[in-house]
Short mmCIF file of N, CA and C in Angstrom, two decimals:
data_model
loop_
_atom_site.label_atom_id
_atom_site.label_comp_id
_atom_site.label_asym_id
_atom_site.label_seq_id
_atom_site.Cartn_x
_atom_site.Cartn_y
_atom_site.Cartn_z
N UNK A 209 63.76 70.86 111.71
CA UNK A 209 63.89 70.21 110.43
C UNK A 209 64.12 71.22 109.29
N UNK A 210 64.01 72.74 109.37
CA UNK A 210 64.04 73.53 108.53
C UNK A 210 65.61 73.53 108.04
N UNK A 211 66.49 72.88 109.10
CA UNK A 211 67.94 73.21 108.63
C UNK A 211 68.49 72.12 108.30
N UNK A 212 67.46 71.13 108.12
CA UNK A 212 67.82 69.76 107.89
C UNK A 212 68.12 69.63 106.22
N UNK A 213 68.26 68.20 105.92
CA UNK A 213 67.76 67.72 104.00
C UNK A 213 66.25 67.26 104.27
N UNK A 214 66.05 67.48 102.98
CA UNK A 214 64.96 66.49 102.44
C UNK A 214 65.08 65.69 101.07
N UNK A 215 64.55 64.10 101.29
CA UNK A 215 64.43 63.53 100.22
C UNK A 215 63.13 62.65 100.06
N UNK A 216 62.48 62.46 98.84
CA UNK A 216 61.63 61.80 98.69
C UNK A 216 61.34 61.01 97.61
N UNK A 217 59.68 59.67 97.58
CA UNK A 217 59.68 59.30 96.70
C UNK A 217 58.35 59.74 96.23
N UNK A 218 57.67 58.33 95.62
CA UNK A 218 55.78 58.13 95.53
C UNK A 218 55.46 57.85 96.99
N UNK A 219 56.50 57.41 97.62
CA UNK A 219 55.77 56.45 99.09
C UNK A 219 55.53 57.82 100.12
N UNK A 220 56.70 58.37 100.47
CA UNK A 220 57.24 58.99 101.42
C UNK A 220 58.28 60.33 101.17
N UNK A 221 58.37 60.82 102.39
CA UNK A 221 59.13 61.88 102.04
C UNK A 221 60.21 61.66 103.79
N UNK A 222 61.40 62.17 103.62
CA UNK A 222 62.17 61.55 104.70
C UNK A 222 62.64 63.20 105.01
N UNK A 223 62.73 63.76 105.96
CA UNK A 223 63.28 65.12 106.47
C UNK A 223 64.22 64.53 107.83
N UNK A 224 65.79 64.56 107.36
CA UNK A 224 66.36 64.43 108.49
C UNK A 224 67.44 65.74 108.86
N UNK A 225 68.01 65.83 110.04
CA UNK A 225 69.53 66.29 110.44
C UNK A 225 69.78 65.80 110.95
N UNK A 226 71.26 65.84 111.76
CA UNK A 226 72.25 65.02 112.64
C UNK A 226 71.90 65.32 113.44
N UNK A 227 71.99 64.15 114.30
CA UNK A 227 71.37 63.84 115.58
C UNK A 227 71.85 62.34 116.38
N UNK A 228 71.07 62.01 116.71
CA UNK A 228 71.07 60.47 117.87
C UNK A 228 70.36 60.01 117.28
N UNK A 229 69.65 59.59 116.49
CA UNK A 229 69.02 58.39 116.00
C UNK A 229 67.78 58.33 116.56
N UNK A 230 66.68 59.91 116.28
CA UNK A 230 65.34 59.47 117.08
C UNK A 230 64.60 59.79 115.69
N UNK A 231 63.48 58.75 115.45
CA UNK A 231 62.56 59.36 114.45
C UNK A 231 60.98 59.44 114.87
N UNK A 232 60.15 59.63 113.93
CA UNK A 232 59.05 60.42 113.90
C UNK A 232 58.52 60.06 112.86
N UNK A 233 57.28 59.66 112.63
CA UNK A 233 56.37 58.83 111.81
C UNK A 233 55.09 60.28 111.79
N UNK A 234 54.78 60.76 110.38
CA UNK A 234 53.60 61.21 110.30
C UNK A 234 52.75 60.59 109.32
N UNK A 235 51.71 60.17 109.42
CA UNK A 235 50.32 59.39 108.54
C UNK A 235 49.23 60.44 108.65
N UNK A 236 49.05 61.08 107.63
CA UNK A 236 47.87 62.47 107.31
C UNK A 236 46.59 61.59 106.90
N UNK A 237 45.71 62.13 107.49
CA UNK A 237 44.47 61.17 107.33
C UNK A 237 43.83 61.27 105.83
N UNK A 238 44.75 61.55 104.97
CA UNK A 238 44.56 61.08 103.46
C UNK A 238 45.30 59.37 103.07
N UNK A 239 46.01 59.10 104.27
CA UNK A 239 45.84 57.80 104.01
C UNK A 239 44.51 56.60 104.53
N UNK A 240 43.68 56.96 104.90
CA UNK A 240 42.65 56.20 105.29
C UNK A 240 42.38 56.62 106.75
N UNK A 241 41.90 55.27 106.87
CA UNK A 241 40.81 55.46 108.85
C UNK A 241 42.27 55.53 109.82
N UNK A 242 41.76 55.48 110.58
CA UNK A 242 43.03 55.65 111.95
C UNK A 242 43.56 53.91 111.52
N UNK A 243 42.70 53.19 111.35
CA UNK A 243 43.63 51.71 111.49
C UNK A 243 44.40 51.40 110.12
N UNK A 244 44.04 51.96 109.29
CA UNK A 244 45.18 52.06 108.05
C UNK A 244 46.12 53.27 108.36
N UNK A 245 46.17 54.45 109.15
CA UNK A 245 47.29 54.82 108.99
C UNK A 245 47.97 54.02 110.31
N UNK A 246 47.55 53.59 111.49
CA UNK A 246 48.30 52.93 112.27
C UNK A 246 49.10 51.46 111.65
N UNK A 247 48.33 50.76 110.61
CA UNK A 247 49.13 49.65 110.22
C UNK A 247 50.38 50.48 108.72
N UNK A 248 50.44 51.79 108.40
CA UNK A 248 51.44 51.97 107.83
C UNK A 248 52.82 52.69 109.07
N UNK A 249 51.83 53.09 109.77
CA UNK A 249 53.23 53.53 111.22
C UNK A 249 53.29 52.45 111.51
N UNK A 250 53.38 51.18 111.50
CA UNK A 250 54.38 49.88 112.25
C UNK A 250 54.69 49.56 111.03
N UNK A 251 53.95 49.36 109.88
CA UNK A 251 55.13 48.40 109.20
C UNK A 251 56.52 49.68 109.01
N UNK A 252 56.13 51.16 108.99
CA UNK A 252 57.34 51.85 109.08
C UNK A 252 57.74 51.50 109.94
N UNK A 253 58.20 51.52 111.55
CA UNK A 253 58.52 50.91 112.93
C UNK A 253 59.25 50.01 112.36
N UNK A 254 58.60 49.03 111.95
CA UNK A 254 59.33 47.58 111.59
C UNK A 254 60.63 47.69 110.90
N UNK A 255 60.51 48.22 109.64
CA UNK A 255 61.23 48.50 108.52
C UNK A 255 62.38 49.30 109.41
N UNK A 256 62.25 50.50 109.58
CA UNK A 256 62.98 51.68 109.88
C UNK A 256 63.56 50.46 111.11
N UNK A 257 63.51 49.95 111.77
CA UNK A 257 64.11 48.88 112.90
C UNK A 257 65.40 48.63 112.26
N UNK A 258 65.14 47.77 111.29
CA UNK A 258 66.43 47.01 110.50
C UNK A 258 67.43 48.24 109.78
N UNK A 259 67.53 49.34 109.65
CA UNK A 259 67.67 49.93 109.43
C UNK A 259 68.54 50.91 110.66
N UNK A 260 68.56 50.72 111.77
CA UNK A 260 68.62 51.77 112.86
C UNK A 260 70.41 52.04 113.09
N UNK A 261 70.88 50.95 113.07
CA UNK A 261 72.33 51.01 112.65
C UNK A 261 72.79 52.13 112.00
N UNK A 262 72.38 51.82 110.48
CA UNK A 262 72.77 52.47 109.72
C UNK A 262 72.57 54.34 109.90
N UNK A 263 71.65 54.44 110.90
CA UNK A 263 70.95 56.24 110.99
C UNK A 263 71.02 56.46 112.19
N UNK A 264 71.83 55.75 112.65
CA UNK A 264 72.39 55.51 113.93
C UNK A 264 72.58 57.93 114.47
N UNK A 265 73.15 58.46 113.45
CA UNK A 265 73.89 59.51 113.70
C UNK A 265 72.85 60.46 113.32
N UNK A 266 71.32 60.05 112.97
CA UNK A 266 70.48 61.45 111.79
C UNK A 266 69.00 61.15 113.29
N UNK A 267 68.51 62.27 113.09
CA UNK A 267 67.10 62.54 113.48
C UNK A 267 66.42 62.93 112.44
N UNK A 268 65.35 62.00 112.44
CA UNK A 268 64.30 62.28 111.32
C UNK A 268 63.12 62.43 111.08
N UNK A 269 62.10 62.54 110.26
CA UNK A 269 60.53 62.17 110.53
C UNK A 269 60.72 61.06 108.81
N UNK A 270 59.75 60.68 109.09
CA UNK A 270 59.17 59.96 107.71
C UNK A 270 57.85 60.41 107.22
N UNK A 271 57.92 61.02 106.40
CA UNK A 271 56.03 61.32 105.88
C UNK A 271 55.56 60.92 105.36
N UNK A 272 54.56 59.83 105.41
CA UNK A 272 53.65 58.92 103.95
C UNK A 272 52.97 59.57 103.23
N UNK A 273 53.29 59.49 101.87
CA UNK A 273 52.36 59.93 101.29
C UNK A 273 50.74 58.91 100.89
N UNK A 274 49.97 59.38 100.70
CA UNK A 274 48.52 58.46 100.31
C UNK A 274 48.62 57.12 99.60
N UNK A 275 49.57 57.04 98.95
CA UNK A 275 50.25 55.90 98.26
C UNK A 275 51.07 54.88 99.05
N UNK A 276 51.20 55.39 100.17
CA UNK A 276 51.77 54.21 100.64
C UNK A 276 50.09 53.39 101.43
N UNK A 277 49.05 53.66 101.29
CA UNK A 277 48.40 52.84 101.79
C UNK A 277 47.62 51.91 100.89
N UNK A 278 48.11 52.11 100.00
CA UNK A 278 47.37 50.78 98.70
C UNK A 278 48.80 49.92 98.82
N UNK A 279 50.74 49.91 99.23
CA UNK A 279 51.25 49.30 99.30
C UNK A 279 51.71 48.03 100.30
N UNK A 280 51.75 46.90 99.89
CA UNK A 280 51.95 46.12 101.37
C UNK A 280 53.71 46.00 101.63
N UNK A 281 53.93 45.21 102.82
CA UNK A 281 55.54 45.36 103.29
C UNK A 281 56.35 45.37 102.62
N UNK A 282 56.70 44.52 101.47
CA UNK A 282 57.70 44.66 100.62
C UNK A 282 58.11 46.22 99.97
N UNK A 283 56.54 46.65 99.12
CA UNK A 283 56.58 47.91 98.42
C UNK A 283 56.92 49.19 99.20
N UNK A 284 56.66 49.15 100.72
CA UNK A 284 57.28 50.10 101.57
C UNK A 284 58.34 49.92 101.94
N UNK A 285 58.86 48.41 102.25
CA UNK A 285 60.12 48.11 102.59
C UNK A 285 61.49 48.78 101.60
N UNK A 286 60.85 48.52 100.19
CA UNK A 286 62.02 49.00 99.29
C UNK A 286 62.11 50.28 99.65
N UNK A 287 60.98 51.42 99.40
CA UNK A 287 60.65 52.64 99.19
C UNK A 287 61.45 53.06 100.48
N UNK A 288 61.06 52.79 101.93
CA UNK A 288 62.46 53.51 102.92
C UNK A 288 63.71 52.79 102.69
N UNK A 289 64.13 51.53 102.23
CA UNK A 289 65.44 51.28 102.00
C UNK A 289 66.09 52.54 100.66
N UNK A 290 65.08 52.30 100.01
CA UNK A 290 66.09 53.55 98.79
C UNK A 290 66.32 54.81 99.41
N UNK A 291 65.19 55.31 100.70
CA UNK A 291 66.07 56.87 101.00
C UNK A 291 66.66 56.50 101.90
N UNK A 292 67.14 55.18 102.41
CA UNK A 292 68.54 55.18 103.64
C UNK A 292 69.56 54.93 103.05
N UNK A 293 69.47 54.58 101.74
CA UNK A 293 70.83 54.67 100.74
C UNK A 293 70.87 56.31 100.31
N UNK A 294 70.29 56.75 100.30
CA UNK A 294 70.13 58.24 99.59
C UNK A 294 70.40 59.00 101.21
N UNK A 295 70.16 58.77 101.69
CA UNK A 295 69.85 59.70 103.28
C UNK A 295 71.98 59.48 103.38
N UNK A 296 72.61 58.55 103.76
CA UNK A 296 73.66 58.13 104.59
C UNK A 296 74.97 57.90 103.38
N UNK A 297 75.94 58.77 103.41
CA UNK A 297 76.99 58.73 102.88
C UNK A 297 77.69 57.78 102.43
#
């Protein structure tokens, strides 16, 4: 990832390069107990799903920041839709 981009927001931070389309979810235990960062890795899962088309060509990670665990689906939903407009040409 060192030779990759990076972009980010309040939610997240997205580190990709070209690749096949595999990603990588990290939740730092500044977002809460194991079951709050496991329910922000699926609703990412979820989200990043509808999405897979489009990043079809990048390998990435996604990094939450602490803020994404006071947000519910919608407020994360936007937050990775704005860096797959920002991520993809």
């Amino acid at each position: 990832m060192k030779a990759g981009q990076r972009i980010s927001n309040q939610t997240l931070t997205f580190h990709f390069v070209a690749g096949s389309g595999r990603f990588a979810f990290i939740t730092p235990k500044s977002l809460g107990n194991a079951v709050r960062r496991n329910l922000v890795r699926r609703r990412g899962r979820a989200i990043l799903s509808a999405h897979i088309e489009t990043l079809s060509t990048l390998d990435g990670v996604l990094r939450f920041h602490p803020a994404a665990s006071a947000q519910n689906f919608d407020e994360i939903s936007s937050a990775i839709g704005d860096l797959v407009k920002r991520a993809t040409p």
